[in-house]
C-alpha atoms as a PDB file:
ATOM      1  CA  UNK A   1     -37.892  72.408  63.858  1.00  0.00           C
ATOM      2  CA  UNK A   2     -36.912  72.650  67.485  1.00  0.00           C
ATOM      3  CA  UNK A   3     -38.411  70.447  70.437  1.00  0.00           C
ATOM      4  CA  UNK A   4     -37.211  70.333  73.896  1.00  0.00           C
ATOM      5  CA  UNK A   5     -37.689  67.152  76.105  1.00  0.00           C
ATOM      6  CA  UNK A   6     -39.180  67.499  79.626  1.00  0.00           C
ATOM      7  CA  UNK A   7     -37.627  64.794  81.670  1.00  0.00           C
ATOM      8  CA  UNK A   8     -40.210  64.637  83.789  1.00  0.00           C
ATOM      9  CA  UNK A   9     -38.205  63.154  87.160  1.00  0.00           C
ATOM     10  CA  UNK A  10     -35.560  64.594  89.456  1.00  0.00           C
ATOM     11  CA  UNK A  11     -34.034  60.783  89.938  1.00  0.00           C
ATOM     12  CA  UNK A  12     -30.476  60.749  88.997  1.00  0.00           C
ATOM     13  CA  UNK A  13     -31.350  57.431  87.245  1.00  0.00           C
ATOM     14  CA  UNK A  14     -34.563  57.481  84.936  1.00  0.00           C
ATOM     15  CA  UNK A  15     -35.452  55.538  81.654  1.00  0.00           C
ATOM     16  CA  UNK A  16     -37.452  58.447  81.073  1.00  0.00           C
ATOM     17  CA  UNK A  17     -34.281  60.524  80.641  1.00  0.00           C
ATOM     18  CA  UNK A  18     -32.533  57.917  78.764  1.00  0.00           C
ATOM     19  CA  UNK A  19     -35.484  57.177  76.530  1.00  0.00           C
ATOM     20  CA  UNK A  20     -35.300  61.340  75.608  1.00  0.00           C
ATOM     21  CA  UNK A  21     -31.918  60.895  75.122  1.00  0.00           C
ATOM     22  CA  UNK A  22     -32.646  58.190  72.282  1.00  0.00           C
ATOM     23  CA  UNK A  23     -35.165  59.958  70.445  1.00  0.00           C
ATOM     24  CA  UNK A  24     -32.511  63.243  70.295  1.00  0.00           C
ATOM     25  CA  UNK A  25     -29.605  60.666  68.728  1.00  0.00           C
ATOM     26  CA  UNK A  26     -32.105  58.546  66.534  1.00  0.00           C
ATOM     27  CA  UNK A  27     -34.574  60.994  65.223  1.00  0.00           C
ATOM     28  CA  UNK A  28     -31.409  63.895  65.075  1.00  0.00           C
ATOM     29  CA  UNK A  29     -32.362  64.524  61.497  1.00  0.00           C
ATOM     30  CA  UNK A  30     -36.354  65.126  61.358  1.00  0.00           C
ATOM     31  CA  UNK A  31     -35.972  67.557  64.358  1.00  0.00           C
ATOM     32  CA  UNK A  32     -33.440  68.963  67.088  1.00  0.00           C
ATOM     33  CA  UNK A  33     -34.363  67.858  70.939  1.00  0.00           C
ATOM     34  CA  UNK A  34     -32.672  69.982  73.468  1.00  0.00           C
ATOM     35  CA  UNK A  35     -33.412  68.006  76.816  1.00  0.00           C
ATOM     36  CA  UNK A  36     -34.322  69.665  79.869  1.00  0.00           C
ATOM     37  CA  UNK A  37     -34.125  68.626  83.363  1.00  0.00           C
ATOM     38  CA  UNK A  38     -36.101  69.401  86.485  1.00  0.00           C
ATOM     39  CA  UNK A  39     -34.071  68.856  89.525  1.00  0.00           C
ATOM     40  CA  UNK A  40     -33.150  71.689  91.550  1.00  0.00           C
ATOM     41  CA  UNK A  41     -36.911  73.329  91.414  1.00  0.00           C
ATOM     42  CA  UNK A  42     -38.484  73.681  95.216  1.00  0.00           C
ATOM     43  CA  UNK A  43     -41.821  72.634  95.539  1.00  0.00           C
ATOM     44  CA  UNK A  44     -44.845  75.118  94.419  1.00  0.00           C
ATOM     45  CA  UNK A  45     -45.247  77.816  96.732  1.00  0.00           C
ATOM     46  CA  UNK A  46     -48.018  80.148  95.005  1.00  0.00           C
ATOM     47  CA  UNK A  47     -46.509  83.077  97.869  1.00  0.00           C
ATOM     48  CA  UNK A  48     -42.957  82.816  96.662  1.00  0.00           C
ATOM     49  CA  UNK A  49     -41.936  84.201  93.213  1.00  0.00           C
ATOM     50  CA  UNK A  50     -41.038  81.718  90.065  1.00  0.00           C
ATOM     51  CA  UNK A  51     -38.648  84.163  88.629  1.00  0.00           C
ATOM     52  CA  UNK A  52     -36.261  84.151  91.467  1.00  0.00           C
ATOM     53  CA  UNK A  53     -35.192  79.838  90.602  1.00  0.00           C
ATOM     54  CA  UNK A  54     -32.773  80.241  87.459  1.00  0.00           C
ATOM     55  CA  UNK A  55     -33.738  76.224  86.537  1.00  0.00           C
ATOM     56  CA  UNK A  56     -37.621  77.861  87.097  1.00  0.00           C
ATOM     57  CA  UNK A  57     -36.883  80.880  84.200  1.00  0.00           C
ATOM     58  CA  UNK A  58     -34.515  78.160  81.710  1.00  0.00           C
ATOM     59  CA  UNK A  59     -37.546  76.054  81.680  1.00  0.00           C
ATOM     60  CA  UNK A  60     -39.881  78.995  81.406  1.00  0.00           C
ATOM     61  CA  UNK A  61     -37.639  80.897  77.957  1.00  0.00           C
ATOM     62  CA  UNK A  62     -36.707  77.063  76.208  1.00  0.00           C
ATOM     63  CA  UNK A  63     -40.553  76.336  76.772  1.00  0.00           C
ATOM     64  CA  UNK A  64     -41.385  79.425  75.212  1.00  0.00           C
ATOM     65  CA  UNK A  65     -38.947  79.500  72.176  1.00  0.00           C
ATOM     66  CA  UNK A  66     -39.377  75.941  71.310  1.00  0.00           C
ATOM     67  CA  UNK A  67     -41.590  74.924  68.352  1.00  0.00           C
ATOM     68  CA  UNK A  68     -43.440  71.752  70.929  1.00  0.00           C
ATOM     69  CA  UNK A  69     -42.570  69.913  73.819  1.00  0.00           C
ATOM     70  CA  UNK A  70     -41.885  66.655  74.438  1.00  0.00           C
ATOM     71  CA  UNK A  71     -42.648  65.343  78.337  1.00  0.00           C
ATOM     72  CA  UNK A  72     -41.029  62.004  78.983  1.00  0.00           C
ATOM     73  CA  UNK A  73     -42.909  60.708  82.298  1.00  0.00           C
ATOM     74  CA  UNK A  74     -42.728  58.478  85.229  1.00  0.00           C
ATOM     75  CA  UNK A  75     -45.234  56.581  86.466  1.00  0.00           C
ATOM     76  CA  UNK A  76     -45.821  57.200  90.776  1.00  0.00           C
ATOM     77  CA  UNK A  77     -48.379  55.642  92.734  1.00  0.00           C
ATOM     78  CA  UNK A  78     -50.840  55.550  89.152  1.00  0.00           C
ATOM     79  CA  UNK A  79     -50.286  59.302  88.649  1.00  0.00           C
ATOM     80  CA  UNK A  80     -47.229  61.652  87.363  1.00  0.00           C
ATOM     81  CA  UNK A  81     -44.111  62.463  89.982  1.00  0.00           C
ATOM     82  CA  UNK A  82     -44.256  65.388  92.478  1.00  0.00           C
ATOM     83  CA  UNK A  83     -41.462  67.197  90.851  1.00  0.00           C
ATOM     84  CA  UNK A  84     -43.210  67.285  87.231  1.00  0.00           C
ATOM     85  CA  UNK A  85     -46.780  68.159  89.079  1.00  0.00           C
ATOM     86  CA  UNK A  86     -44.641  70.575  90.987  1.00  0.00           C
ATOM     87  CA  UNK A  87     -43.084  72.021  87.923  1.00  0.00           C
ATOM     88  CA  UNK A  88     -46.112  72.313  86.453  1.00  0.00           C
ATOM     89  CA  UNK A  89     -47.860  74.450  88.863  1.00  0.00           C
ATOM     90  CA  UNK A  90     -45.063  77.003  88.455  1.00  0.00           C
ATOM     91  CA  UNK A  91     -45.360  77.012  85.112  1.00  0.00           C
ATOM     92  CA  UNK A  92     -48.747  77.617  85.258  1.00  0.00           C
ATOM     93  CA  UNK A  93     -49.691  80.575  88.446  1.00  0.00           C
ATOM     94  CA  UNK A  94     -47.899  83.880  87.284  1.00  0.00           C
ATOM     95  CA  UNK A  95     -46.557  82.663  83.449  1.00  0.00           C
ATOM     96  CA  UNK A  96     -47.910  80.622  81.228  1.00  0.00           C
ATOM     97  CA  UNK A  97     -45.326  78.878  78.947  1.00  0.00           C
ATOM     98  CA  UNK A  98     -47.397  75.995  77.855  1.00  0.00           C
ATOM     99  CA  UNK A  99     -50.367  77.520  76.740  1.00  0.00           C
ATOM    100  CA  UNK A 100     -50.815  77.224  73.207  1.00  0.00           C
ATOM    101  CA  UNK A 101     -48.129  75.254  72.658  1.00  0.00           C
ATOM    102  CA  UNK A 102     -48.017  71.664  71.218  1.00  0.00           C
ATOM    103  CA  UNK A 103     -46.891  69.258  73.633  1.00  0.00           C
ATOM    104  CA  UNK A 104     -46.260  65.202  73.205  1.00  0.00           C
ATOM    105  CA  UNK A 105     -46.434  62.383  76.170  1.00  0.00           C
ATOM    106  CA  UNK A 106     -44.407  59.607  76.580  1.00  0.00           C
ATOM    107  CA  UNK A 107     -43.550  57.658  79.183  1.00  0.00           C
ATOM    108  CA  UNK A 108     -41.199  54.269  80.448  1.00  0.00           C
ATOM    109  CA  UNK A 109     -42.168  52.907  83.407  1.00  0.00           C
ATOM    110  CA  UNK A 110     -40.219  49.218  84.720  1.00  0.00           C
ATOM    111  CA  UNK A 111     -43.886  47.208  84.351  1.00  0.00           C
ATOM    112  CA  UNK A 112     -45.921  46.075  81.539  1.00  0.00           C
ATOM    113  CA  UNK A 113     -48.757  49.263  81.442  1.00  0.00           C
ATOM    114  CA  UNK A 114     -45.633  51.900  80.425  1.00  0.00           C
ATOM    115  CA  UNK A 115     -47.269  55.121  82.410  1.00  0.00           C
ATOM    116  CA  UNK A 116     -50.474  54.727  81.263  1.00  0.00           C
ATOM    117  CA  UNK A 117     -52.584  55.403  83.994  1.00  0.00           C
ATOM    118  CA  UNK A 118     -49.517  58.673  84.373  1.00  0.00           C
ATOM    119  CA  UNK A 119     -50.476  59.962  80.837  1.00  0.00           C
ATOM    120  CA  UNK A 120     -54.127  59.893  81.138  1.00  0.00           C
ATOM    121  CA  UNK A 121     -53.482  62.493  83.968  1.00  0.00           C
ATOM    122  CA  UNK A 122     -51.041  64.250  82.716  1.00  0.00           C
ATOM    123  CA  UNK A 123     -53.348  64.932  79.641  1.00  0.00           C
ATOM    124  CA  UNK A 124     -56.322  66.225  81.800  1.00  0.00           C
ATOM    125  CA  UNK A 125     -53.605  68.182  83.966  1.00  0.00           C
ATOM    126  CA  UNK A 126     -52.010  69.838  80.567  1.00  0.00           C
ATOM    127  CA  UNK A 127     -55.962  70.405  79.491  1.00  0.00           C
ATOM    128  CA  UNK A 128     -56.384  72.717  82.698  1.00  0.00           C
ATOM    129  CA  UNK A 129     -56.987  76.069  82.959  1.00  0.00           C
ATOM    130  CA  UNK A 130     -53.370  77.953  82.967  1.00  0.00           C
ATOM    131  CA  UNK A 131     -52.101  75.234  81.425  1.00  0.00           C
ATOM    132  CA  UNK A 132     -54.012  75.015  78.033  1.00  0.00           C
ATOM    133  CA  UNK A 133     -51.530  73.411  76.313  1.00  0.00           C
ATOM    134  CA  UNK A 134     -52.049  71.739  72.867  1.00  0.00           C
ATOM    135  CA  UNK A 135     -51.569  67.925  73.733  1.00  0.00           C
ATOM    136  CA  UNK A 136     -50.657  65.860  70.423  1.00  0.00           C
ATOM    137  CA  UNK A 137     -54.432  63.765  70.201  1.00  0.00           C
ATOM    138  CA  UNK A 138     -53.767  59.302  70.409  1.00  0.00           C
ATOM    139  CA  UNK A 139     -50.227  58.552  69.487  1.00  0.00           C
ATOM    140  CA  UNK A 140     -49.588  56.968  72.945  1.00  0.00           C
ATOM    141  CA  UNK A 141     -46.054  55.671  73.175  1.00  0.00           C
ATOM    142  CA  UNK A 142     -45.966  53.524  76.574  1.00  0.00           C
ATOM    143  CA  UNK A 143     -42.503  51.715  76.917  1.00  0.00           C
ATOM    144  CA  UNK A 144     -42.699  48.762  79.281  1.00  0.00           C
ATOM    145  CA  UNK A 145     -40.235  46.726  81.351  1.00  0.00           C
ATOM    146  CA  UNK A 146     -37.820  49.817  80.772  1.00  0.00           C
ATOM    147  CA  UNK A 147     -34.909  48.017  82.499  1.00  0.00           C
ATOM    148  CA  UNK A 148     -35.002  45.367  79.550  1.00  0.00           C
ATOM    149  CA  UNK A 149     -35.487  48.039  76.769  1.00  0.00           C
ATOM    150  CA  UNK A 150     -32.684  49.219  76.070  1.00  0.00           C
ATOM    151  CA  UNK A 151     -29.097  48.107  75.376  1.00  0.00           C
ATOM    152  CA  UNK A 152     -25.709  49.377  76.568  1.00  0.00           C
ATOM    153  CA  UNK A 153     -25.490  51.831  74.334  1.00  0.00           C
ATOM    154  CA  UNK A 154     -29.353  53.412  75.279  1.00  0.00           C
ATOM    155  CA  UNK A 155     -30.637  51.751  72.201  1.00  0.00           C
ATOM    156  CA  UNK A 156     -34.298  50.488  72.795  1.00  0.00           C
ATOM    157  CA  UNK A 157     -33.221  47.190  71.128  1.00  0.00           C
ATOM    158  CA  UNK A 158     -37.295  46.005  69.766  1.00  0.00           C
ATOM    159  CA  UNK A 159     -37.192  47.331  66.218  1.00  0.00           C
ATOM    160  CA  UNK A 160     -41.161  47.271  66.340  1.00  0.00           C
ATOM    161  CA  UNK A 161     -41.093  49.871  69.425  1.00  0.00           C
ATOM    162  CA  UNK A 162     -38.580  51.694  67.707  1.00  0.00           C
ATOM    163  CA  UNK A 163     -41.045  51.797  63.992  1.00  0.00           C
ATOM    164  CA  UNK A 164     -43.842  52.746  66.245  1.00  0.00           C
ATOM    165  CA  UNK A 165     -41.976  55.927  68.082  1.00  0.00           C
ATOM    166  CA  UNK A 166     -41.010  57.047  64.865  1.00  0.00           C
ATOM    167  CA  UNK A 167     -44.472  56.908  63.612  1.00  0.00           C
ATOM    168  CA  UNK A 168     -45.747  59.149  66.685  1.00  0.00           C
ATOM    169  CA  UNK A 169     -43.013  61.468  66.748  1.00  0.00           C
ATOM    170  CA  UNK A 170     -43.454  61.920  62.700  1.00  0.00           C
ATOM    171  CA  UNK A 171     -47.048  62.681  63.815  1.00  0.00           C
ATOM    172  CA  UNK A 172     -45.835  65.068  66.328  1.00  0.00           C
ATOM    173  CA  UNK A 173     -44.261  66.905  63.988  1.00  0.00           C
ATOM    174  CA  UNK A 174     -47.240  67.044  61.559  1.00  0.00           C
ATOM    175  CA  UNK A 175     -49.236  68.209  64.137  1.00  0.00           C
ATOM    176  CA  UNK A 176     -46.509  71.078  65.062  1.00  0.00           C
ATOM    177  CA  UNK A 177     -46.501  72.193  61.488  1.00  0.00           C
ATOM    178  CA  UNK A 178     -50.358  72.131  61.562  1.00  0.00           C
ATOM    179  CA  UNK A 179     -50.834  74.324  65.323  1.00  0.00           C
ATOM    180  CA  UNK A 180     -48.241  76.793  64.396  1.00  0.00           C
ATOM    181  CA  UNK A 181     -50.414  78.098  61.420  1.00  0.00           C
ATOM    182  CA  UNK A 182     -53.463  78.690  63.511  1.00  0.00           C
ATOM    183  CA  UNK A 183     -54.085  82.417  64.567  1.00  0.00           C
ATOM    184  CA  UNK A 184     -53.030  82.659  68.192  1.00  0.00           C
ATOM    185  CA  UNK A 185     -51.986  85.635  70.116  1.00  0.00           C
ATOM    186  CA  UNK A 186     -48.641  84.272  72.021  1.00  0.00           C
ATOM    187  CA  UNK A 187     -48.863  84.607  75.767  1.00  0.00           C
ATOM    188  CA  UNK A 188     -47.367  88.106  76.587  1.00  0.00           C
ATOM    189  CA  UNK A 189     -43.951  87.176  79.041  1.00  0.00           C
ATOM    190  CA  UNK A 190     -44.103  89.121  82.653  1.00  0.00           C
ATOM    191  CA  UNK A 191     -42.248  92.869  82.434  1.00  0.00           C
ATOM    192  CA  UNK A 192     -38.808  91.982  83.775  1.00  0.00           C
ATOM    193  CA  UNK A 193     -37.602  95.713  85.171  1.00  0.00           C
ATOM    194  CA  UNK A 194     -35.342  94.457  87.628  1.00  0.00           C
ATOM    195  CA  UNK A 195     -33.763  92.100  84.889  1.00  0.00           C
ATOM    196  CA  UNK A 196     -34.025  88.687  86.720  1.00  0.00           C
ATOM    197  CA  UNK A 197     -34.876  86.860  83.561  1.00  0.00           C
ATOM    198  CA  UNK A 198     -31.954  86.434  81.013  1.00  0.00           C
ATOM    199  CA  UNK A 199     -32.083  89.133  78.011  1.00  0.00           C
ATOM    200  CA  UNK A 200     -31.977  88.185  74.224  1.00  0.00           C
ATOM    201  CA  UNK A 201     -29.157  88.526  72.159  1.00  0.00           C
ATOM    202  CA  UNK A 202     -28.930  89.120  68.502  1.00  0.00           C
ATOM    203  CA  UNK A 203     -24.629  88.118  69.201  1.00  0.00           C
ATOM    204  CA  UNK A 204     -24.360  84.757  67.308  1.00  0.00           C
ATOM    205  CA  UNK A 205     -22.874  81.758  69.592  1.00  0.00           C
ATOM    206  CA  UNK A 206     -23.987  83.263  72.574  1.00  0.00           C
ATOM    207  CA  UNK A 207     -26.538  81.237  75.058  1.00  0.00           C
ATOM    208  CA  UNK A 208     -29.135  83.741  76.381  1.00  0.00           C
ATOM    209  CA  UNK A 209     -30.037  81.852  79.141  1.00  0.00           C
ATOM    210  CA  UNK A 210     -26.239  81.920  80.082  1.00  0.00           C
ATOM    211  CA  UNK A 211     -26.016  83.556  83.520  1.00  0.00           C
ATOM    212  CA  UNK A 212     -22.938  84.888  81.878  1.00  0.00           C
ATOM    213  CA  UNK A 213     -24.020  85.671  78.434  1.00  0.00           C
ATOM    214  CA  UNK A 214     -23.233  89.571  79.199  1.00  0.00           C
ATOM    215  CA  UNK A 215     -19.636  89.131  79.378  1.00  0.00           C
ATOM    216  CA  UNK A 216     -19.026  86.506  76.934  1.00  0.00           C
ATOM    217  CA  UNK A 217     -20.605  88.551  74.196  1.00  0.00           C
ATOM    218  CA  UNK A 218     -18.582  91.376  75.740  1.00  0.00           C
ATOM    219  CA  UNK A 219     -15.701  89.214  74.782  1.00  0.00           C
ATOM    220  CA  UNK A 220     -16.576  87.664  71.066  1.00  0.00           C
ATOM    221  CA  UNK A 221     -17.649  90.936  69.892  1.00  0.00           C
ATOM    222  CA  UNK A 222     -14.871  93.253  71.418  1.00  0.00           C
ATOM    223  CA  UNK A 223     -17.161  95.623  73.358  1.00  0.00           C
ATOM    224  CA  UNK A 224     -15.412  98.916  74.220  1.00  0.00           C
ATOM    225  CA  UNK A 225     -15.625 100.005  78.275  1.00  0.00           C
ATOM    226  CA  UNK A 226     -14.477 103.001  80.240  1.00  0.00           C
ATOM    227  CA  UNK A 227     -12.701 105.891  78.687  1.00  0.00           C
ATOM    228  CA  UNK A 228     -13.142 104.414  75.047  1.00  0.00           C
ATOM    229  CA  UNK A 229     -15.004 107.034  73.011  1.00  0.00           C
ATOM    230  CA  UNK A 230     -18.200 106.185  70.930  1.00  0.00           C
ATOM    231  CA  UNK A 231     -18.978 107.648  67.706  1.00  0.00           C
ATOM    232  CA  UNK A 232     -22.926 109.037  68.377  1.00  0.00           C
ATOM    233  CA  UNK A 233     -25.276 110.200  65.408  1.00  0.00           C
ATOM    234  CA  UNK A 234     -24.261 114.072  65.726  1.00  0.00           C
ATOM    235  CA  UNK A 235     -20.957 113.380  68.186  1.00  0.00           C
ATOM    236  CA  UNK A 236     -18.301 111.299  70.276  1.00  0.00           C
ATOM    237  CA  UNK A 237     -18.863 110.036  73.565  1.00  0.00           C
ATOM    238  CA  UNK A 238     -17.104 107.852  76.253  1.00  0.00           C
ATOM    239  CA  UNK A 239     -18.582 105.230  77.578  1.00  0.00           C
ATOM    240  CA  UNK A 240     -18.058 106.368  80.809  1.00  0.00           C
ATOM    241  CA  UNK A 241     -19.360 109.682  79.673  1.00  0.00           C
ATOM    242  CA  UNK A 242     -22.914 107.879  78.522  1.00  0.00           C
ATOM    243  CA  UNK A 243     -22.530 105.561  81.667  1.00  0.00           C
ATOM    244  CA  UNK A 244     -23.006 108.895  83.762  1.00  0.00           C
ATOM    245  CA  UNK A 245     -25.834 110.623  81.998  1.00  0.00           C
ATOM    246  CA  UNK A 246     -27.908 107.358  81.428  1.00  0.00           C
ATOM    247  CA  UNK A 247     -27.270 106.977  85.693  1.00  0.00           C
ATOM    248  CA  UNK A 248     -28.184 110.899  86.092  1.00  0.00           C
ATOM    249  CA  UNK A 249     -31.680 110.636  84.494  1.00  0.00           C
ATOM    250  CA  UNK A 250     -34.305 110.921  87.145  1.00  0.00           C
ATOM    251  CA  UNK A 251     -36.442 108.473  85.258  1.00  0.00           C
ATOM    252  CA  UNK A 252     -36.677 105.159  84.490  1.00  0.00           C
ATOM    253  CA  UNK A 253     -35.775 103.992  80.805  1.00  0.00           C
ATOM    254  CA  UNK A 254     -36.894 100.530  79.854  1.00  0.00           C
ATOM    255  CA  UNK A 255     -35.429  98.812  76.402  1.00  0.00           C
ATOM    256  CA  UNK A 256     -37.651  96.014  74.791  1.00  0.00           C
ATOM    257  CA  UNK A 257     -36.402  93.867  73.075  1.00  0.00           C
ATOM    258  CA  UNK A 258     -38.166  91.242  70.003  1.00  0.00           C
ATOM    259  CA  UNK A 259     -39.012  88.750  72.708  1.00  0.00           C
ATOM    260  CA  UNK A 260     -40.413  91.043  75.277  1.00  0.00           C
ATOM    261  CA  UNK A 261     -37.438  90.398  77.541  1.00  0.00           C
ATOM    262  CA  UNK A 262     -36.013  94.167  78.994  1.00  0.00           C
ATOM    263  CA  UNK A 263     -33.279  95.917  80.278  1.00  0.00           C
END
């Protein structure tokens, strides 16, 4: 089962980050965390486009892949930060990432209340309209005094708060198991013609949200280029041969792939 964790500030120091980073070493074997970041996003502008921030389409194809979603937040001024509301709305206008999916809150926050007043809206924010994510029910995991949690080593050194995150993430994962057999038509991702989005690769090893996934897979798989001929179903070719009839077509032609992503 794959989860990816939301850290949901753009501080270069947060607990909320480090407290993500625990639960990927400690819980390693009941489910893999890939941990996500959200600095580097401008705020929401409904007139520009989403797909033109690379962090903006990451978040947008991990989100979508991932089997939940874990959002680790802050705690500003009683509500969540401006960079996760921000993120949010993007995710939320033109695509719709979260919708459906099963998502978890936690939160570490350096007083006693842990994000607590940040969760409750970031529950009725993930409830929206757009949003309609699947928020895991309870289970509240509020880490307080933050800077005294943890050890040197990011350990959150109370055994007790450790036996009671396990007990909500094991949850988490029951709940997963439960919303992923319930009959749901997957949000349909945006037509990407002009191929801003990264494209899907069946190449093992290869990242496709690598900027440079083209040319690496180029590389591990040997790909032939130019005047290297190509054995066709009734014929040979060059590539540069196909190169030039594919770019003589007066029409458009469109590949889709499994995951809706085209070229």
């Amino acid at each position: 089962m794959k989860f990816v964790g939301i850290v949901g500030s753009n501080a270069e120091i947060s607990y909320n980050r480090k407290l993500l980073h625990f639960i990927k070493k400690h819980f390693a074997k009941q489910f893999e965390l890939e941990i996500l970041e959200i600095d580097n996003i401008p705020l929401f502008n409904q007139d520009l486009k989403w797909d033109e921030n690379f962090q903006l389409r990451l978040l947008y194809n991990k989100i979508t892949r991932a089997d939940g979603v874990i959002i680790s937040t802050p705690e500003h001024n009683h509500t969540i930060s401006p960079a996760l509301k921000s993120v949010i709305e993007w995710l939320s206008y033109d695509v719709h990432p979260f919708e459906n999916k099963p998502v978890m809150i936690v939160g570490a926050s350096y007083y006693d209340q842990g994000t607590s007043r940040a969760q409750v809206h970031l529950r009725k924010i993930l409830d929206a309209p757009g949003v309609n994510a699947y928020v895991l029910p309870g289970n509240e995991f509020l880490l307080g005094k933050a800077k005294q949690a943890f050890d040197e080593d990011g350990n959150i050194i109370d055994e007790r708060t450790v036996g009671f995150l396990g007990l909500c993430l094991d949850n988490f994962v029951k709940y997963v198991e439960v919303v992923s057999k319930l009959k749901k038509s997957k949000p349909i991702a945006p037509e990407d013609l002009d191929v801003t989005n990264s494209i899907s690769t069946t190449i093992q090893g290869i990242d496709p949200d690598d900027p440079d996934w083209v040319e690496k897979a180029a590389e591990l798989v040997g790909a032939v280029s130019g005047d290297t001929y190509v054995k066709l179903d009734h014929g040979i070719l060059t590539v540069n041969q196909i190169d030039m009839f594919l770019k003589a077509m007066p029409f458009e032609l469109t590949y889709a792939d499994d995951n809706n992503q085209f070229l």
